Amino acid sequence: MNSAQADAYLRRLGVTRPQRPTTEALRELHLRHLRTVPFENLSIHLGEEIVLEEKRLLDKVVEGRRGGFCYELNGAFGALLTALGYEVRLLAGRVHGDGGRLGIPYDHLALRVRTADGGDWLADVGFGAHSHWPLAFKERGEQPDPGGVFRVAEAGPDDAGVLGGGEAHPADDADPADGADLEVVRDGRPQYRLETRPRALGDFAAGAWWHSTSPRSHFTRSLVCSRVTEDGGRITLAGRTLTTTAPGGRKEARELGTDGEVLAVYRDRFGIGLDRVPAVAPRPRS
């Protein structure tokens, strides 16, 4: 990402370029991203190809003023942070599904970000309803946040009874935080299991393909567009159901009737201009 692209991204977020890659600046960028760039899976239902390459992500998020799901949002945000001088690692996670079962490998992409003032953070702008601020990567106690009470904890064995972790012969200068897998917990419930080994963006291509094509993926079976609101609540359009969640958790939902109403909400509440309403394709009969 060059300087002009970074400036265009910052304009999209409505922030000025930070003088230094500090923790304070990271917190502002993280929150502004959640408020400005929606978590959405519309491309899957509009027949748009999802390509995990930096230019394609910037074309969509910055030039196209769209959102995306985790691979796109955290992929683009990681590129921006790197351009601003942060040290960024891409980490692979597996999301806890029904019954607590873990999803596929490369199920989720999150970011580990180190700052110029010594901070070490878990940044994630691509998990839908999640923390508003980055989480302290090495902190193992509770971390209160407007999005809930979070904890980053060492993980136990996975579904196969395997304890994930670092290399058999770690380097002498290895970071002590690079070891066992981590659980990211929100309000007492595990959200996803995170590997600490850094990955490349292209490593997530298979996960993105599965989530955008498999009939078993919740992304192919539903429509969602969601962002944090200025007051710390959330607004979500799931199909034709518009839900507004207040900061205290109170929800109000209403059904949208016409295609014009749906397109107006995408435009006015999420900044997404569409020429047709996306729709979930009917599932084939078994």
XYZ file of C-alpha atoms in Angstrom:
286
model
C 0.000 0.000 0.000
C 1.467 3.344 -1.025
C 1.021 6.651 0.785
C -1.835 7.831 -1.448
C -3.749 4.600 -0.877
C -3.226 4.876 2.871
C -4.499 8.459 2.847
C -7.585 7.408 0.880
C -8.238 4.632 3.412
C -7.898 7.107 6.299
C -10.353 9.453 4.585
C -12.795 6.564 4.354
C -12.463 6.122 8.127
C -12.715 9.857 8.779
C -9.394 10.126 10.632
C -6.117 11.925 10.052
C -2.822 10.111 9.627
C -1.304 9.419 13.069
C 2.110 10.938 13.678
C 3.381 7.673 15.193
C 2.066 4.093 15.280
C 0.990 4.258 18.926
C -1.550 2.347 20.992
C -3.814 5.400 21.240
C -3.856 5.791 17.459
C -4.543 2.071 17.003
C -7.551 2.276 19.327
C -9.000 5.162 17.326
C -8.406 3.436 13.990
C -9.960 0.204 15.277
C -13.136 1.881 16.527
C -13.502 4.094 13.455
C -13.181 1.012 11.242
C -15.979 -0.760 13.116
C -18.213 2.306 12.825
C -17.481 3.005 9.161
C -16.764 -0.241 7.309
C -19.591 -2.777 7.646
C -19.196 -6.454 8.333
C -21.117 -7.900 5.372
C -21.324 -10.916 3.094
C -23.193 -9.310 0.205
C -20.609 -10.274 -2.424
C -21.482 -13.939 -1.967
C -25.113 -13.239 -2.899
C -24.358 -10.704 -5.638
C -22.129 -13.088 -7.574
C -18.985 -11.024 -6.885
C -15.653 -12.821 -6.747
C -13.745 -12.577 -3.450
C -9.998 -12.360 -4.039
C -7.534 -12.142 -1.148
C -5.027 -9.817 -2.753
C -4.165 -6.416 -1.303
C -5.148 -4.423 -4.400
C -8.487 -6.194 -4.726
C -9.248 -5.631 -1.053
C -8.433 -1.924 -1.305
C -10.491 -1.598 -4.498
C -13.472 -2.975 -2.612
C -13.114 -1.418 0.848
C -11.640 1.963 -0.074
C -12.604 2.737 -3.678
C -15.852 0.775 -3.664
C -16.775 1.882 -0.111
C -17.940 -1.603 0.724
C -17.392 -3.883 3.685
C -16.663 -7.592 3.749
C -16.125 -10.539 6.032
C -13.098 -11.298 8.218
C -10.566 -12.097 5.493
C -11.348 -8.895 3.634
C -11.746 -6.523 6.581
C -8.789 -7.666 8.645
C -6.737 -8.208 5.498
C -7.297 -4.618 4.399
C -6.928 -3.196 7.911
C -3.664 -5.091 8.399
C -2.304 -3.595 5.185
C -3.262 -0.095 6.368
C -1.630 -0.587 9.760
C 1.547 -1.869 8.136
C 1.644 1.204 5.875
C 1.316 3.401 8.986
C 4.344 1.790 10.631
C 2.762 -0.845 12.863
C 4.227 -4.343 13.091
C 1.404 -6.645 11.983
C 1.038 -10.415 11.975
C -1.898 -12.242 10.418
C -3.204 -15.012 12.679
C -5.507 -17.920 11.839
C -8.464 -18.819 14.026
C -11.253 -21.405 14.205
C -14.664 -20.178 15.304
C -16.690 -22.050 17.924
C -19.948 -23.130 16.318
C -22.979 -25.073 17.519
C -22.163 -27.160 20.551
C -18.784 -25.444 20.808
C -17.336 -27.392 17.882
C -14.495 -25.684 16.081
C -14.819 -24.598 12.477
C -12.534 -25.354 9.561
C -8.819 -24.468 9.518
C -8.318 -20.844 8.451
C -11.898 -20.215 9.534
C -11.068 -16.694 10.721
C -8.368 -14.072 10.236
C -7.325 -11.757 13.076
C -4.371 -9.424 13.612
C -1.591 -9.215 16.162
C -0.318 -5.638 16.220
C 2.745 -4.233 17.957
C 2.964 -0.488 18.508
C 5.834 1.972 18.770
C 5.118 2.511 22.475
C 5.494 -1.164 23.390
C 1.905 -2.326 22.992
C 1.062 -5.847 21.844
C -2.558 -6.142 20.739
C -5.135 -8.455 19.220
C -7.007 -6.345 16.665
C -10.128 -7.713 14.988
C -12.473 -5.590 12.871
C -13.914 -8.603 11.056
C -15.885 -10.671 13.576
C -19.210 -8.851 13.614
C -20.292 -8.177 17.212
C -16.967 -8.203 19.042
C -14.643 -5.926 21.006
C -14.694 -2.233 20.105
C -11.070 -1.792 21.177
C -8.042 -3.986 20.507
C -7.438 -6.577 23.238
C -4.135 -6.823 25.117
C -2.525 -9.878 23.552
C -0.581 -11.090 26.604
C -3.139 -10.159 29.262
C -4.873 -13.252 30.674
C -7.344 -11.512 32.950
C -10.690 -9.942 32.115
C -10.682 -7.005 29.696
C -13.841 -4.863 29.952
C -14.903 -3.345 26.634
C -18.048 -1.628 25.290
C -18.706 -4.878 23.397
C -18.569 -7.073 26.519
C -16.048 -8.528 28.939
C -13.267 -10.286 27.042
C -10.475 -12.616 27.992
C -7.555 -14.048 26.027
C -6.661 -17.407 27.563
C -4.439 -20.349 26.748
C -6.480 -23.034 24.996
C -6.917 -26.644 26.022
C -6.959 -29.639 23.640
C -8.991 -29.338 20.444
C -11.726 -31.698 19.209
C -9.098 -34.317 18.348
C -7.502 -34.074 21.782
C -4.484 -32.217 20.413
C -2.990 -29.298 22.266
C -2.085 -26.801 19.558
C 1.071 -24.863 19.983
C 4.462 -23.766 18.848
C 7.262 -25.571 17.131
C 8.920 -28.631 18.611
C 12.258 -26.786 18.756
C 11.520 -23.074 19.219
C 14.180 -20.555 18.350
C 16.252 -19.088 21.168
C 14.768 -15.640 20.533
C 11.168 -16.889 20.269
C 8.494 -14.711 21.809
C 7.156 -16.396 24.973
C 3.635 -15.510 23.790
C 4.203 -17.657 20.671
C 3.195 -21.069 21.972
C -0.090 -22.693 22.828
C -3.202 -21.738 20.932
C -5.338 -19.053 22.544
C -9.063 -18.851 23.254
C -10.763 -15.497 22.734
C -13.666 -15.388 25.189
C -16.544 -12.914 25.341
C -18.818 -12.730 28.393
C -17.676 -16.187 29.459
C -18.281 -17.869 26.079
C -15.387 -18.886 23.786
C -15.650 -17.088 20.447
C -12.703 -18.474 18.516
C -9.447 -20.366 18.968
C -6.404 -18.514 17.693
C -3.060 -19.825 16.502
C -0.061 -17.662 17.373
C 2.027 -18.604 14.337
C 1.995 -15.775 11.739
C 0.440 -16.477 8.341
C 0.345 -14.848 4.905
C -2.851 -13.464 3.375
C -2.835 -16.105 0.652
C -2.956 -18.859 3.290
C -6.598 -17.945 3.940
C -7.761 -18.418 0.335
C -9.139 -21.919 0.947
C -11.095 -20.756 4.004
C -12.540 -17.801 2.100
C -13.501 -20.075 -0.813
C -15.220 -22.553 1.511
C -17.157 -19.871 3.344
C -18.280 -18.250 0.091
C -19.297 -21.459 -1.707
C -20.119 -24.283 0.707
C -23.802 -24.935 1.461
C -22.649 -25.719 5.015
C -21.265 -22.223 5.535
C -23.571 -19.814 7.375
C -22.389 -17.087 4.984
C -23.970 -18.827 1.986
C -27.216 -19.440 3.896
C -27.818 -15.921 5.193
C -27.423 -12.221 4.426
C -25.874 -9.842 6.919
C -24.669 -6.239 6.965
C -23.707 -4.792 10.351
C -21.682 -2.034 11.964
C -21.118 -0.309 15.297
C -23.091 2.933 15.710
C -21.725 6.235 16.983
C -23.347 5.729 20.410
C -21.676 2.333 20.843
C -24.678 0.261 19.808
C -25.085 -1.708 16.596
C -27.238 -1.674 13.491
C -27.754 -4.862 11.491
C -29.649 -5.685 8.315
C -30.151 -9.448 8.087
C -32.094 -10.175 4.927
C -35.007 -7.755 5.262
C -34.905 -7.513 9.069
C -33.399 -4.269 10.354
C -32.274 -4.535 13.984
C -31.012 -1.634 16.079
C -29.212 -2.576 19.289
C -28.768 0.102 21.963
C -25.508 0.294 23.962
C -27.271 -1.379 26.890
C -28.364 -4.312 24.724
C -32.021 -3.419 24.084
C -33.038 -4.436 20.542
C -35.653 -3.078 18.177
C -36.382 -4.966 14.961
C -38.641 -4.258 12.014
C -39.257 -5.870 8.662
C -38.577 -3.894 5.501
C -41.216 -4.290 2.824
C -40.121 -3.087 -0.584
C -36.830 -3.418 -2.430
C -36.632 0.372 -2.359
C -36.668 0.364 1.447
C -33.912 -2.256 1.566
C -31.703 -0.391 -0.904
C -32.248 2.876 1.014
C -31.072 1.262 4.266
C -27.966 -0.116 2.593
C -27.276 3.362 1.179
C -28.221 5.611 4.108
C -27.255 3.473 7.085
C -24.256 1.566 5.717
C -22.994 3.757 2.870
C -23.376 0.938 0.354
C -24.908 1.799 -2.997
C -26.487 -1.198 -4.768
C -28.548 -1.418 -7.933
C -30.400 -4.537 -6.803
C -31.268 -6.278 -3.561
C -29.053 -9.280 -2.823
C -30.911 -12.493 -2.076
C -29.927 -15.899 -0.734
C -30.195 -18.514 -3.473
C -32.632 -21.360 -2.770
C -30.910 -24.481 -1.451
C -31.121 -27.474 -3.782
C -33.453 -30.259 -2.713
C -31.646 -33.275 -1.356
